[in-house]
Tab-separated table of C-alpha atoms in Angstrom:
chain	number	residue	atom	x	y	z
A	1	MET	CA	-0.021	0.072	0.096
A	2	ARG	CA	1.561	3.444	-1.100
A	3	ILE	CA	0.641	6.273	0.871
A	4	LEU	CA	1.341	10.009	1.379
A	5	ALA	CA	2.196	11.004	4.953
A	6	LEU	CA	1.788	14.828	5.785
A	7	ALA	CA	2.781	16.451	9.150
A	8	ASP	CA	3.897	19.631	10.940
A	9	LYS	CA	5.170	21.900	7.969
A	10	ARG	CA	4.167	23.071	4.629
A	11	PRO	CA	4.573	20.332	1.814
A	12	PRO	CA	6.791	21.140	-1.033
A	13	VAL	CA	4.337	20.823	-3.745
A	14	ASP	CA	0.550	20.842	-3.475
A	15	PRO	CA	-0.372	17.761	-1.745
A	16	ALA	CA	-3.350	16.659	-4.155
A	17	GLU	CA	-1.172	16.990	-7.059
A	18	MET	CA	1.727	14.884	-5.077
A	19	ALA	CA	-0.899	12.100	-4.500
A	20	ARG	CA	-1.955	11.781	-7.946
A	21	GLN	CA	1.466	12.014	-9.446
A	22	ARG	CA	2.662	9.210	-6.935
A	23	ARG	CA	-0.376	7.068	-7.309
A	24	VAL	CA	-0.918	6.774	-3.684
A	25	ASP	CA	-3.718	4.460	-2.257
A	26	ALA	CA	-4.446	6.735	0.832
A	27	VAL	CA	-3.380	9.928	2.507
A	28	PHE	CA	-2.409	9.978	6.246
A	29	CYS	CA	-2.312	13.500	8.152
A	30	LEU	CA	-0.438	13.446	11.534
A	31	GLY	CA	-1.495	17.007	12.786
A	32	ASP	CA	-0.255	20.727	12.747
A	33	LEU	CA	-1.014	21.267	9.228
A	34	ASP	CA	-2.409	24.544	8.291
A	35	ARG	CA	-5.679	24.449	6.716
A	36	ALA	CA	-4.541	26.090	3.507
A	37	TRP	CA	-1.852	23.722	3.303
A	38	ILE	CA	-4.158	20.692	2.646
A	39	GLU	CA	-7.331	21.784	1.534
A	40	SER	CA	-6.608	20.342	-1.912
A	41	LEU	CA	-6.866	16.951	-0.882
A	42	MET	CA	-10.760	17.411	-0.685
A	43	SER	CA	-10.452	17.234	-4.615
A	44	LEU	CA	-8.895	13.628	-4.058
A	45	HIS	CA	-11.082	10.576	-4.374
A	46	LEU	CA	-9.095	8.504	-2.238
A	47	PRO	CA	-9.532	7.744	1.366
A	48	ARG	CA	-7.558	10.158	3.819
A	49	PHE	CA	-7.179	9.474	7.500
A	50	GLY	CA	-5.812	11.560	10.155
A	51	VAL	CA	-5.184	12.480	13.875
A	52	HIS	CA	-5.251	16.281	15.048
A	53	GLY	CA	-1.660	17.661	16.279
A	54	ASN	CA	-1.489	20.051	19.272
A	55	HIS	CA	-1.943	22.984	17.272
A	56	ASP	CA	-4.590	22.086	15.175
A	57	PRO	CA	-8.335	23.899	15.307
A	58	GLU	CA	-10.731	21.631	17.048
A	59	HIS	CA	-12.741	20.016	13.975
A	60	VAL	CA	-10.174	20.813	10.922
A	61	LEU	CA	-10.181	16.964	10.080
A	62	ARG	CA	-14.109	16.945	9.920
A	63	ASP	CA	-14.064	20.065	7.906
A	64	LEU	CA	-11.817	18.853	5.381
A	65	GLU	CA	-13.288	15.472	5.202
A	66	ILE	CA	-10.460	13.587	6.542
A	67	GLU	CA	-11.482	10.399	8.689
A	68	ASP	CA	-10.230	11.168	12.418
A	69	LEU	CA	-8.809	7.896	13.376
A	70	HIS	CA	-8.114	8.964	17.224
A	71	LEU	CA	-8.841	5.687	19.253
A	72	ARG	CA	-10.342	4.206	16.436
A	73	ARG	CA	-9.136	1.402	14.213
A	74	THR	CA	-10.265	0.963	10.207
A	75	ARG	CA	-9.147	-1.303	7.551
A	76	LEU	CA	-6.956	0.225	4.509
A	77	THR	CA	-6.507	-0.808	0.929
A	78	GLY	CA	-4.401	-4.404	1.046
A	79	GLY	CA	-5.788	-5.646	4.379
A	80	LEU	CA	-3.739	-3.437	6.627
A	81	THR	CA	-5.594	-1.842	9.626
A	82	ALA	CA	-4.651	1.441	10.991
A	83	VAL	CA	-5.491	3.468	14.383
A	84	GLY	CA	-4.950	6.801	15.511
A	85	PHE	CA	-3.838	8.661	18.587
A	86	GLU	CA	-3.924	12.615	18.691
A	87	GLY	CA	-2.140	15.348	20.180
A	88	CYS	CA	1.013	15.701	22.462
A	89	VAL	CA	1.971	15.762	26.265
A	90	ARG	CA	0.092	18.623	28.049
A	91	TYR	CA	2.684	21.331	28.362
A	92	ARG	CA	0.229	24.039	28.672
A	93	LYS	CA	-3.206	24.560	30.895
A	94	ASP	CA	-5.072	25.495	27.958
A	95	GLY	CA	-3.786	23.340	25.104
A	96	VAL	CA	-5.912	21.684	22.865
A	97	HIS	CA	-5.404	18.162	21.916
A	98	GLN	CA	-2.868	17.711	24.855
A	99	TYR	CA	-2.956	15.303	27.419
A	100	THR	CA	-1.073	14.255	30.695
A	101	GLN	CA	0.652	11.159	30.788
A	102	LYS	CA	-2.134	9.933	32.862
A	103	GLU	CA	-4.655	10.898	30.887
A	104	ALA	CA	-3.170	9.447	27.629
A	105	ARG	CA	-2.904	5.917	29.520
A	106	LYS	CA	-6.561	6.086	30.170
A	107	LEU	CA	-7.319	6.774	26.444
A	108	ALA	CA	-4.550	4.249	25.194
A	109	LYS	CA	-6.374	1.662	27.033
A	110	ARG	CA	-9.361	1.885	24.470
A	111	LEU	CA	-6.752	1.868	21.428
A	112	PRO	CA	-7.291	-1.462	19.592
A	113	ALA	CA	-4.522	-3.653	17.846
A	114	ALA	CA	-3.569	-2.615	14.202
A	115	ASP	CA	-0.811	-3.192	11.942
A	116	VAL	CA	-0.144	0.940	11.721
A	117	LEU	CA	-0.294	3.488	14.362
A	118	LEU	CA	-0.838	7.284	13.340
A	119	CYS	CA	0.223	9.576	15.860
A	120	HIS	CA	1.136	13.227	16.230
A	121	CYS	CA	3.454	12.841	19.018
A	122	PRO	CA	5.643	9.858	19.130
A	123	PRO	CA	6.007	6.941	21.645
A	124	LEU	CA	7.969	7.748	24.892
A	125	GLY	CA	11.996	7.332	23.716
A	126	ILE	CA	11.314	7.200	20.056
A	127	ASN	CA	12.329	10.526	18.204
A	128	ASP	CA	11.228	12.597	21.352
A	129	ASP	CA	13.175	15.094	23.234
A	130	PRO	CA	12.916	14.279	27.097
A	131	GLU	CA	14.646	17.398	27.942
A	132	ASP	CA	11.586	19.365	26.272
A	133	PRO	CA	8.390	19.169	27.666
A	134	ALA	CA	6.520	19.915	24.723
A	135	HIS	CA	8.313	16.980	22.961
A	136	ILE	CA	8.363	14.268	25.105
A	137	GLY	CA	6.821	11.200	23.940
A	138	PHE	CA	3.516	9.256	25.245
A	139	GLU	CA	4.334	6.456	27.949
A	140	ALA	CA	1.470	4.767	27.021
A	141	LEU	CA	2.141	4.618	23.343
A	142	ARG	CA	5.420	3.244	23.891
A	143	ASP	CA	3.546	0.542	26.020
A	144	TRP	CA	1.154	-0.152	23.598
A	145	VAL	CA	3.815	-0.544	20.809
A	146	ASP	CA	5.814	-3.030	22.925
A	147	GLU	CA	2.339	-5.071	23.671
A	148	HIS	CA	0.885	-4.883	20.005
A	149	ARG	CA	4.150	-4.544	17.906
A	150	PRO	CA	2.126	-2.946	14.864
A	151	ARG	CA	4.318	-3.255	11.459
A	152	HIS	CA	4.456	0.489	11.270
A	153	VAL	CA	4.255	3.865	13.433
A	154	LEU	CA	4.089	7.335	11.911
A	155	HIS	CA	4.264	10.553	13.764
A	156	GLY	CA	5.592	14.155	13.592
A	157	HIS	CA	5.689	16.623	16.088
A	158	VAL	CA	9.256	16.423	16.910
A	159	HIS	CA	12.499	17.548	15.690
A	160	PRO	CA	15.109	14.731	15.708
A	161	LEU	CA	19.071	15.816	15.191
A	162	PRO	CA	19.584	15.051	11.353
A	163	GLY	CA	20.652	11.469	10.965
A	164	GLN	CA	19.513	10.376	14.287
A	165	ALA	CA	15.912	9.639	13.708
A	166	VAL	CA	14.893	6.068	14.848
A	167	THR	CA	13.678	4.324	12.095
A	168	ARG	CA	12.798	0.757	14.208
A	169	HIS	CA	11.601	-0.069	17.267
A	170	GLY	CA	11.863	-4.054	17.603
A	171	ASP	CA	10.135	-5.135	14.511
A	172	THR	CA	7.957	-1.905	13.994
A	173	HIS	CA	8.885	0.439	11.177
A	174	VAL	CA	9.107	3.972	12.780
A	175	HIS	CA	8.478	6.830	10.227
A	176	TRP	CA	9.054	10.258	11.212
A	177	ILE	CA	7.057	12.615	9.029
A	178	SER	CA	7.885	16.330	8.355
A	179	GLY	CA	6.309	17.931	5.508
A	180	ALA	CA	5.368	15.176	3.231
A	181	LYS	CA	6.499	11.815	2.587
A	182	VAL	CA	5.589	8.788	0.279
A	183	LEU	CA	5.638	5.309	1.914
A	184	ASP	CA	5.017	1.877	0.748
A	185	LEU	CA	3.552	-0.187	3.919
A	186	ARG	CA	3.474	-3.811	4.028
């Protein structure tokens, strides 16, 4: 299955055009995407899934006809399944799509097993920054990945140093997305 994954910064070209040119089967939005950057996705006649980032307005996914996968599982082309987990670790009292580690643990208990995890903030210890409260990973997602061993984790939110991004956690392929990336998921 070929997908276009988007997160955190403006794609280098129009994402709908990129999806058409690269003949993707689906689009995954991983949060913190300005509405103007991704509005063109509405013109595509293919599945679009996503999770909110900590800088996203409340209903941007619904408004752009992107299926919100937060705490939900769906079947993808080729028989793969995907689930989602929105937001990041709370670092501001008034932050939208932000959760304490305790709140995230409670939510993650409802997250079903799947082949692919879409998340804005990564699991703890996977491309996160433990020194920065705004960019630390979710403990509960790390536990979920260790228990369910998905084939793929796709995330945005963080800024690993060049050449230091984690690409595997056990048997799980980890894909850090910043901007746009086309991936073949098996």
